[in-house]
Amino acid sequence: MNFWSFVSQNRLEIASLTAEHLWIVSIATLLAIVVGVPLGVLITRKPALRKPVIAIANIIQTIPSLALFGFLLPAPWIGERAGRLAILALMLYSLLPMIRNTYAGIAGVDRAIIEAARAMGLTDWQLLYKVELPLAASVILAGIRIAVVISIGLATIAAAIGAGGLGELIFRGLTMVNNAVILAGAIPAAIMALLADVLIGWLEERFAPPREA
Amino acid sequence: MADSAQAAVQFCDVSYNLAKGREILYRLNLAAFSGEILVLLGRSGSGKTTALKLVNRLREQSSGEVLVDGRSTRTWNLIQLRRHIGYAIQEVGLFPHFTIARNIGLVPELENWAKEKIAARVEELLKLVGLSSDISSRYPHQLSGGQRQRVGVARALAADPPILLMDEPFGALDPLTRSDLQREFLLLQQKLQKIIIFVTHDLHEALLLGSQIALLEDGKLVSCSTPEEFVRSQDPLVRKYVEAFAGTDVRKRGRA
């Protein structure tokens, strides 16, 4: 069975696995933003927390993905469904780029601008959402871009614990020793990663603060 | 410490030390009143910028009191204190992601002014600092250095604060633009009668703009006098400063 005939015969399944893949990655990314960006902001305010927070995120990222899935399996509620487990694992992997880029983006805002804002009587909160976050947006988006591209690749492994997604085709192809089936999972995942990279890259440009001429 | 209620900005025995114990300012006593430009003159590291930042509490003194309108800055609500004081610096610090109009109108916006009132105020301020109102929809990076400095001054004046702190606001400009802005700035002050504290290391600028010149050296006040007294002073540190600028005639006070 060659690649094209496999794809055309199974296009519905491929489409639904792609959707599932996209769903897992999107939810994981959203959660990582919700957790990671505030953590990144927090460590700009409390410098003493910076090293421990980054260290923990770093350590999480060094855990091999299969092992992380395994570790999370006994967790209540999360462990009951493979999809939840995959989302949690991908979220944890995405935290490091979110936290680090949020921190770097805010720390990179020109000191003169921050000082002017403080001197104008902006409250801490106003400083954050009117000045720091908008000026850090493109750096934060760069972190999101890295996280999404990595997650799309990692999500294929989530199929090993039955979370679905395009990894299912890859694992099926591996057991069948059939390259066409492997490619039917790998190629859509690769295309998804490339598209995400281009799309978020475009957003990144759009949100870049205007530079001095 | 006479007339404490009338004085708008007063330094009373103010010292400032870094955490490591290094002394930046030592027992500073100074006062600035309405309609005055108090120039803090001194070389880099003399403590003049630190003194300025104590007024709007960007830094907090280690001992002594800074009084604003007769009240210690420590008893002011921080946000109210800062909205009461305009601030313009050499780096300008315009928000690159805001238009010129939004940059100037930010404090009024935070004070919940009506939109039309803000727009009218922005237009008025642009005119006041000599800019055309067509630039209001542009972004800071699209302006020249001189235009940005003018916007910086307009922004500092936005909510009509009675006090203005300026840290070498004309320092990064070419000499011609700088002297234009200095001249306009004097006229502006004659009109507005603010309390201005102005930091510079440039004696010419100090003599041109200052109604009082406070010379700082190593965190200590060397002298505080009018420009006329300053150039005639026999104090050795003042002489040294004046002589460093000699060659060009500083005795003539170039107030046009």
Coordinates of C-alpha atoms in Angstrom, one line a residue:
Chain A
M1 CA 0.0 0.0 0.0
N2 CA 1.6 3.3 -1.0
F3 CA 1.4 6.6 0.9
W4 CA -1.2 8.3 -1.3
S5 CA -3.7 5.5 -1.5
F6 CA -3.4 5.1 2.3
V7 CA -4.1 8.8 2.8
S8 CA -7.0 8.9 0.4
Q9 CA -8.6 5.8 2.0
N10 CA -8.2 7.1 5.5
R11 CA -8.6 10.8 5.0
L12 CA -11.4 11.0 7.5
E13 CA -9.5 9.4 10.2
I14 CA -6.4 11.5 9.4
A15 CA -8.5 14.6 9.6
S16 CA -10.0 13.7 12.9
L17 CA -6.6 12.7 14.4
T18 CA -5.2 16.0 13.1
A19 CA -8.0 17.9 14.8
E20 CA -7.4 15.9 18.0
H21 CA -3.7 16.7 17.8
L22 CA -4.4 20.4 17.3
W23 CA -6.9 20.4 20.2
I24 CA -4.4 18.8 22.7
V25 CA -1.7 21.3 21.7
S26 CA -4.0 24.3 21.8
I27 CA -5.4 23.6 25.2
A28 CA -1.9 22.8 26.6
T29 CA -0.6 26.0 25.1
L30 CA -3.4 28.1 26.5
L31 CA -2.9 26.6 30.0
A32 CA 0.8 27.2 29.7
I33 CA 0.2 30.9 28.9
V34 CA -2.2 31.2 31.8
V35 CA 0.3 29.7 34.2
G36 CA 3.6 30.7 32.6
V37 CA 3.1 34.4 31.8
P38 CA 2.1 35.3 35.4
L39 CA 5.0 33.3 36.7
G40 CA 7.3 35.2 34.3
V41 CA 5.8 38.5 35.6
L42 CA 6.1 37.4 39.2
I43 CA 9.9 36.8 38.9
T44 CA 10.4 40.3 37.4
R45 CA 8.8 41.6 40.7
K46 CA 10.4 39.2 43.1
P47 CA 14.0 38.6 42.0
A48 CA 14.6 36.1 44.7
L49 CA 12.1 33.7 43.1
R50 CA 13.7 33.9 39.7
K51 CA 16.4 31.2 40.1
P52 CA 14.1 28.6 41.8
V53 CA 11.3 29.1 39.3
I54 CA 13.5 28.9 36.3
A55 CA 15.3 25.9 37.8
I56 CA 12.1 24.0 38.3
A57 CA 10.9 24.7 34.8
N58 CA 14.3 23.7 33.5
I59 CA 14.2 20.4 35.4
I60 CA 10.7 19.6 34.1
Q61 CA 12.0 20.1 30.6
T62 CA 14.8 17.6 31.1
I63 CA 12.4 14.8 32.1
P64 CA 12.0 12.4 29.1
S65 CA 8.5 12.7 27.8
L66 CA 7.6 9.1 28.1
A67 CA 8.8 9.1 31.7
L68 CA 6.8 12.3 32.4
F69 CA 3.6 10.6 31.0
G70 CA 4.3 7.7 33.3
F71 CA 4.9 9.9 36.4
L72 CA 1.6 11.7 35.8
L73 CA -0.4 8.5 35.3
P74 CA -1.3 8.0 39.0
A75 CA -2.5 11.6 39.4
P76 CA -6.2 11.8 40.4
W77 CA -8.7 13.0 37.7
I78 CA -5.8 13.8 35.3
G79 CA -4.7 10.2 35.1
E80 CA -8.2 9.0 34.3
R81 CA -8.1 10.2 30.8
A82 CA -5.1 10.0 28.5
G83 CA -6.1 13.2 26.8
R84 CA -5.9 15.2 30.1
L85 CA -2.6 13.6 30.9
A86 CA -1.2 14.6 27.5
I87 CA -2.4 18.1 27.9
L88 CA -0.9 18.4 31.4
A89 CA 2.5 17.0 30.2
L90 CA 2.7 19.3 27.2
M91 CA 1.7 22.3 29.4
L92 CA 4.5 21.5 31.8
Y93 CA 7.0 21.3 28.9
S94 CA 5.8 24.6 27.5
L95 CA 6.2 26.5 30.8
L96 CA 10.0 27.1 30.5
P97 CA 9.8 29.1 27.2
M98 CA 6.8 31.0 28.5
I99 CA 8.3 31.9 31.8
R100 CA 11.7 32.7 30.4
N101 CA 10.5 34.8 27.5
T102 CA 8.0 36.7 29.6
Y103 CA 10.8 37.5 32.0
A104 CA 13.3 38.4 29.3
G105 CA 10.7 40.5 27.4
I106 CA 9.8 42.6 30.5
A107 CA 13.4 42.9 31.7
G108 CA 14.4 44.1 28.2
V109 CA 12.1 47.1 28.3
D110 CA 14.1 50.3 28.3
R111 CA 14.8 51.5 31.9
A112 CA 14.1 55.1 30.9
I113 CA 10.6 54.1 29.7
I114 CA 9.9 52.3 33.0
E115 CA 11.2 55.2 35.0
A116 CA 9.2 57.7 33.1
A117 CA 6.1 55.6 33.6
R118 CA 6.7 55.4 37.3
A119 CA 7.4 59.1 37.6
M120 CA 4.1 59.8 35.8
G121 CA 2.3 58.0 38.6
L122 CA 1.3 54.8 36.9
T123 CA 0.4 52.2 39.4
D124 CA 2.2 48.8 39.3
W125 CA -0.7 47.3 37.6
Q126 CA -1.0 50.1 35.0
L127 CA 2.7 49.9 34.4
L128 CA 2.3 46.2 33.7
Y129 CA -0.6 46.2 31.3
K130 CA -0.1 49.5 29.6
V131 CA 3.7 49.5 29.2
E132 CA 5.5 46.4 30.1
L133 CA 3.3 43.6 28.6
P134 CA 2.7 45.5 25.3
L135 CA 6.4 46.2 24.9
A136 CA 7.3 42.6 25.8
A137 CA 4.5 41.1 23.6
S138 CA 6.7 40.1 20.7
V139 CA 9.3 38.4 23.0
I140 CA 6.5 36.5 24.8
L141 CA 5.0 35.5 21.4
A142 CA 8.5 34.1 20.5
G143 CA 8.3 31.9 23.6
I144 CA 4.8 30.8 22.6
R145 CA 6.1 30.0 19.2
I146 CA 8.9 27.8 20.5
A147 CA 6.5 26.1 22.9
V148 CA 3.9 25.3 20.2
V149 CA 6.4 23.9 17.8
I150 CA 7.9 21.7 20.4
S151 CA 4.4 20.6 21.7
I152 CA 3.3 19.6 18.2
G153 CA 6.2 17.2 18.0
L154 CA 6.0 15.9 21.5
A155 CA 2.2 15.4 21.2
T156 CA 2.9 12.5 18.8
I157 CA 4.4 10.6 21.7
A158 CA 1.3 11.1 23.7
A159 CA -0.3 8.5 21.5
A160 CA 1.8 5.9 23.4
I161 CA -0.4 6.4 26.4
G162 CA -3.5 6.4 24.3
A163 CA -4.1 10.1 24.1
G164 CA -4.8 10.0 20.3
G165 CA -3.6 12.5 17.9
L166 CA -1.4 12.0 14.9
G167 CA 1.1 9.9 16.9
E168 CA -1.5 7.1 16.7
L169 CA -0.7 6.7 13.0
I170 CA 3.0 6.8 13.7
F171 CA 2.9 4.1 16.3
R172 CA 0.6 2.0 14.1
G173 CA 3.0 2.4 11.2
L174 CA 5.9 1.3 13.5
T175 CA 4.1 -1.9 14.6
M176 CA 3.0 -2.6 11.0
V177 CA 6.5 -1.7 9.7
N178 CA 4.7 0.4 7.1
N179 CA 6.3 3.7 6.2
A180 CA 3.2 5.0 4.4
V181 CA 1.3 4.8 7.7
I182 CA 4.1 6.5 9.6
L183 CA 4.3 9.3 7.1
A184 CA 0.5 9.8 7.1
G185 CA 1.0 10.8 10.8
A186 CA 4.4 12.5 10.6
I187 CA 3.7 14.7 7.5
P188 CA 0.5 16.4 8.9
A189 CA 2.3 17.0 12.2
A190 CA 5.3 18.5 10.4
I191 CA 3.0 20.7 8.3
M192 CA 1.1 21.8 11.4
A193 CA 4.4 22.8 13.1
L194 CA 5.5 24.8 10.1
L195 CA 2.2 26.6 9.8
A196 CA 2.2 27.4 13.5
D197 CA 5.7 28.7 13.2
V198 CA 4.9 31.0 10.4
L199 CA 1.6 32.2 11.9
I200 CA 3.0 33.0 15.3
G201 CA 6.1 34.4 13.7
W202 CA 3.8 36.8 11.8
L203 CA 2.1 37.8 15.0
E204 CA 5.5 38.4 16.6
E205 CA 6.4 40.9 13.9
R206 CA 3.1 42.6 14.2
F207 CA 3.5 43.1 18.0
A208 CA 7.1 44.2 17.8
P209 CA 7.3 47.7 19.3
P210 CA 8.3 50.3 16.7
R211 CA 12.1 50.7 16.6
E212 CA 14.2 53.8 16.6
A213 CA 15.0 54.6 12.9
Chain B
M1 CA 13.7 76.3 57.5
A2 CA 11.6 79.4 57.5
D3 CA 8.5 79.7 55.3
S4 CA 8.0 75.9 55.2
A5 CA 4.4 76.1 54.1
Q6 CA 5.0 78.4 51.2
A7 CA 8.0 76.6 49.9
A8 CA 7.0 74.2 47.3
V9 CA 10.0 71.9 47.3
Q10 CA 12.4 71.7 50.2
F11 CA 15.3 69.5 51.1
C12 CA 15.8 69.4 54.9
D13 CA 19.0 67.7 56.0
V14 CA 18.6 65.0 53.4
S15 CA 21.1 62.2 53.1
Y16 CA 21.0 59.2 50.8
N17 CA 23.2 56.1 51.2
L18 CA 23.3 53.0 49.1
A19 CA 22.7 49.7 50.8
K20 CA 26.4 49.1 50.9
G21 CA 26.8 52.3 52.9
R22 CA 28.2 54.5 50.1
E23 CA 27.1 58.0 50.6
I24 CA 25.5 59.6 47.6
L25 CA 24.0 62.7 49.3
Y26 CA 25.0 64.2 52.6
R27 CA 22.8 66.5 54.6
L28 CA 21.4 68.5 51.7
N29 CA 19.4 71.7 52.4
L30 CA 17.8 73.4 49.5
A31 CA 14.5 75.0 48.6
A32 CA 12.7 75.9 45.3
F33 CA 9.8 78.2 45.0
S34 CA 7.1 79.1 42.4
G35 CA 8.4 80.8 39.3
E36 CA 11.9 79.6 40.0
I37 CA 14.3 77.4 38.2
L38 CA 16.6 75.7 40.7
V39 CA 19.5 74.3 38.8
L40 CA 21.4 71.4 40.4
L41 CA 24.8 71.7 38.8
G42 CA 27.6 69.2 39.2
R43 CA 29.8 66.6 37.6
S44 CA 28.7 63.0 37.0
G45 CA 28.4 61.2 40.3
S46 CA 27.8 64.4 42.3
G47 CA 24.4 63.2 43.4
K48 CA 22.3 65.8 41.5
T49 CA 20.2 63.2 39.7
T50 CA 19.6 61.3 42.9
A51 CA 18.5 64.5 44.6
L52 CA 16.0 65.0 41.8
K53 CA 14.6 61.5 42.2
L54 CA 14.0 62.0 45.9
V55 CA 11.4 64.6 45.1
N56 CA 9.1 62.2 43.3
R57 CA 10.3 59.3 45.4
L58 CA 11.9 57.3 42.6
R59 CA 14.5 57.0 45.3
E60 CA 13.9 57.3 49.0
Q61 CA 16.2 59.3 51.3
S62 CA 18.0 57.5 54.1
S63 CA 17.5 60.4 56.5
G64 CA 16.0 63.9 56.5
E65 CA 12.8 65.1 54.8
V66 CA 11.9 66.2 51.4
L67 CA 8.9 68.6 51.6
V68 CA 6.5 69.1 48.8
D69 CA 4.0 71.9 49.5
G70 CA 5.1 71.8 53.1
R71 CA 4.4 68.1 53.5
S72 CA 6.9 65.4 53.8
T73 CA 7.0 63.2 50.6
R74 CA 6.7 60.2 52.9
T75 CA 3.2 61.3 54.0
W76 CA 2.0 61.8 50.4
N77 CA 0.2 59.1 48.6
L78 CA 2.8 58.0 46.1
I79 CA 0.6 58.1 43.0
Q80 CA -0.8 61.5 44.0
L81 CA 2.7 62.9 44.6
R82 CA 3.9 61.8 41.2
R83 CA 0.9 63.1 39.4
H84 CA 1.6 66.4 41.1
I85 CA 5.0 66.5 39.6
G86 CA 6.0 66.5 36.0
Y87 CA 9.2 64.7 35.0
A88 CA 11.3 65.1 31.9
I89 CA 14.6 63.3 31.3
Q90 CA 17.4 63.2 28.7
E91 CA 16.4 59.8 27.4
V92 CA 12.9 61.2 27.2
G93 CA 11.3 57.7 27.8
L94 CA 8.4 58.2 25.4
F95 CA 6.3 55.1 25.1
P96 CA 7.3 53.6 21.7
H97 CA 4.0 51.8 21.3
F98 CA 1.8 54.9 21.9
T99 CA 1.2 57.7 19.4
I100 CA 2.4 61.2 20.4
A101 CA -1.2 62.2 21.4
R102 CA -1.5 59.1 23.7
N103 CA 2.0 59.7 25.1
I104 CA 1.1 63.3 26.1
G105 CA -2.4 62.4 27.1
L106 CA -1.6 59.5 29.3
V107 CA -1.7 61.2 32.7
P108 CA -5.0 63.0 31.9
E109 CA -6.3 59.6 30.7
L110 CA -5.3 58.0 34.0
E111 CA -7.0 60.9 35.8
N112 CA -10.2 60.0 33.9
W113 CA -10.5 63.2 31.9
A114 CA -13.1 63.2 29.1
K115 CA -11.8 62.2 25.7
E116 CA -12.5 65.6 24.1
K117 CA -10.8 67.4 27.0
I118 CA -7.7 65.3 26.6
A119 CA -7.6 65.9 22.8
A120 CA -8.0 69.6 23.4
R121 CA -5.2 69.6 26.0
V122 CA -2.9 67.6 23.7
E123 CA -3.4 70.2 21.0
E124 CA -2.8 73.0 23.4
L125 CA 0.4 71.5 24.7
L126 CA 1.8 70.7 21.3
K127 CA 1.3 74.4 20.4
L128 CA 2.9 75.4 23.7
V129 CA 6.1 73.5 23.0
G130 CA 6.2 74.6 19.4
L131 CA 5.0 71.5 17.6
S132 CA 2.5 71.1 14.8
S133 CA -0.6 69.2 15.7
D134 CA -0.3 66.9 12.7
I135 CA 2.4 64.9 14.5
S136 CA -0.1 63.8 17.2
S137 CA -0.9 60.6 15.3
R138 CA 2.7 59.7 14.7
Y139 CA 4.9 57.4 16.8
P140 CA 8.0 58.5 18.7
H141 CA 10.5 56.8 16.4
Q142 CA 9.1 58.9 13.5
L143 CA 10.2 62.1 15.2
S144 CA 13.6 63.9 15.4
G145 CA 15.5 64.1 18.7
G146 CA 14.5 67.7 19.2
Q147 CA 10.8 66.9 18.5
R148 CA 10.9 64.0 21.0
Q149 CA 12.4 66.3 23.7
R150 CA 9.6 68.8 23.1
V151 CA 7.0 66.0 23.3
G152 CA 8.7 64.9 26.6
V153 CA 8.3 68.4 28.0
A154 CA 4.7 68.5 26.8
R155 CA 4.0 65.2 28.4
A156 CA 5.5 66.4 31.7
L157 CA 3.2 69.4 31.6
A158 CA 0.1 67.4 30.6
A159 CA -2.0 67.5 33.8
D160 CA -0.6 71.0 34.6
P161 CA 1.5 69.9 37.6
P162 CA 2.9 72.8 39.7
I163 CA 6.3 71.2 40.0
L164 CA 8.6 70.1 37.1
L165 CA 11.7 67.9 37.5
M166 CA 14.0 67.9 34.5
D167 CA 17.2 65.8 34.2
E168 CA 19.4 67.2 31.4
P169 CA 16.3 67.3 29.1
F170 CA 18.3 69.0 26.4
G171 CA 21.5 67.1 26.9
A172 CA 21.3 64.8 23.9
L173 CA 20.5 67.6 21.4
D174 CA 22.8 69.4 18.9
P175 CA 23.9 72.8 20.1
L176 CA 21.5 74.8 17.9
T177 CA 18.4 72.8 18.7
R178 CA 19.5 72.9 22.4
S179 CA 19.8 76.7 22.5
D180 CA 16.4 77.1 20.7
L181 CA 14.8 74.8 23.2
Q182 CA 16.5 76.6 26.1
R183 CA 15.2 79.9 25.0
E184 CA 11.7 78.7 24.4
F185 CA 11.8 76.9 27.8
L186 CA 12.6 80.2 29.6
L187 CA 9.7 81.9 27.9
L188 CA 7.5 79.0 28.8
Q189 CA 8.5 79.2 32.4
Q190 CA 7.8 83.0 32.4
K191 CA 4.3 82.1 31.3
L192 CA 3.7 79.1 33.5
Q193 CA 5.5 80.1 36.7
K194 CA 6.1 76.5 37.8
I195 CA 8.6 75.3 40.4
I196 CA 11.3 73.8 38.3
I197 CA 14.3 71.7 39.5
F198 CA 16.7 71.3 36.6
V199 CA 19.7 69.0 36.6
T200 CA 22.6 69.7 34.4
H201 CA 26.4 69.5 34.3
D202 CA 26.6 72.3 31.7
L203 CA 27.5 75.6 33.3
H204 CA 26.3 77.6 30.4
E205 CA 22.9 76.0 30.6
A206 CA 22.9 76.6 34.4
L207 CA 23.7 80.3 34.0
L208 CA 21.2 80.7 31.2
L209 CA 18.3 79.0 32.9
G210 CA 18.8 79.1 36.6
S211 CA 17.3 81.5 39.0
Q212 CA 19.3 79.7 41.7
I213 CA 22.3 77.5 41.0
A214 CA 23.1 74.8 43.5
L215 CA 26.6 73.3 43.0
L216 CA 26.9 69.7 44.2
E217 CA 30.2 67.9 44.6
D218 CA 30.5 64.4 46.1
G219 CA 27.0 64.5 47.4
K220 CA 27.5 67.8 49.3
L221 CA 26.1 71.2 48.5
V222 CA 29.0 73.5 47.8
S223 CA 27.1 76.7 47.2
C224 CA 23.6 77.9 46.3
S225 CA 23.4 81.3 44.7
T226 CA 22.0 83.3 41.8
P227 CA 23.9 83.1 38.5
E228 CA 25.4 86.6 39.1
E229 CA 26.8 85.6 42.5
F230 CA 27.9 82.2 41.2
V231 CA 30.3 83.6 38.6
R232 CA 31.7 86.1 41.1
S233 CA 32.0 83.6 43.9
Q234 CA 35.5 83.1 45.5
D235 CA 34.7 79.6 46.7
P236 CA 37.5 77.4 45.3
L237 CA 35.2 74.6 44.1
V238 CA 33.0 77.1 42.3
R239 CA 36.0 78.8 40.8
K240 CA 37.2 75.5 39.6
Y241 CA 33.9 74.8 37.9
V242 CA 33.8 78.3 36.3
E243 CA 37.3 78.1 35.2
A244 CA 36.8 74.7 33.5
F245 CA 34.2 76.5 31.3
A246 CA 36.4 79.6 30.8
G247 CA 37.5 80.6 27.4
T248 CA 34.0 81.3 26.6
D249 CA 32.7 84.3 28.4
V250 CA 30.4 83.0 31.1
R251 CA 30.2 86.3 32.9
K252 CA 27.8 87.5 30.4
R253 CA 24.4 86.1 31.2
G254 CA 22.9 85.3 27.9
R255 CA 19.3 85.8 28.8
A256 CA 17.6 86.9 25.6

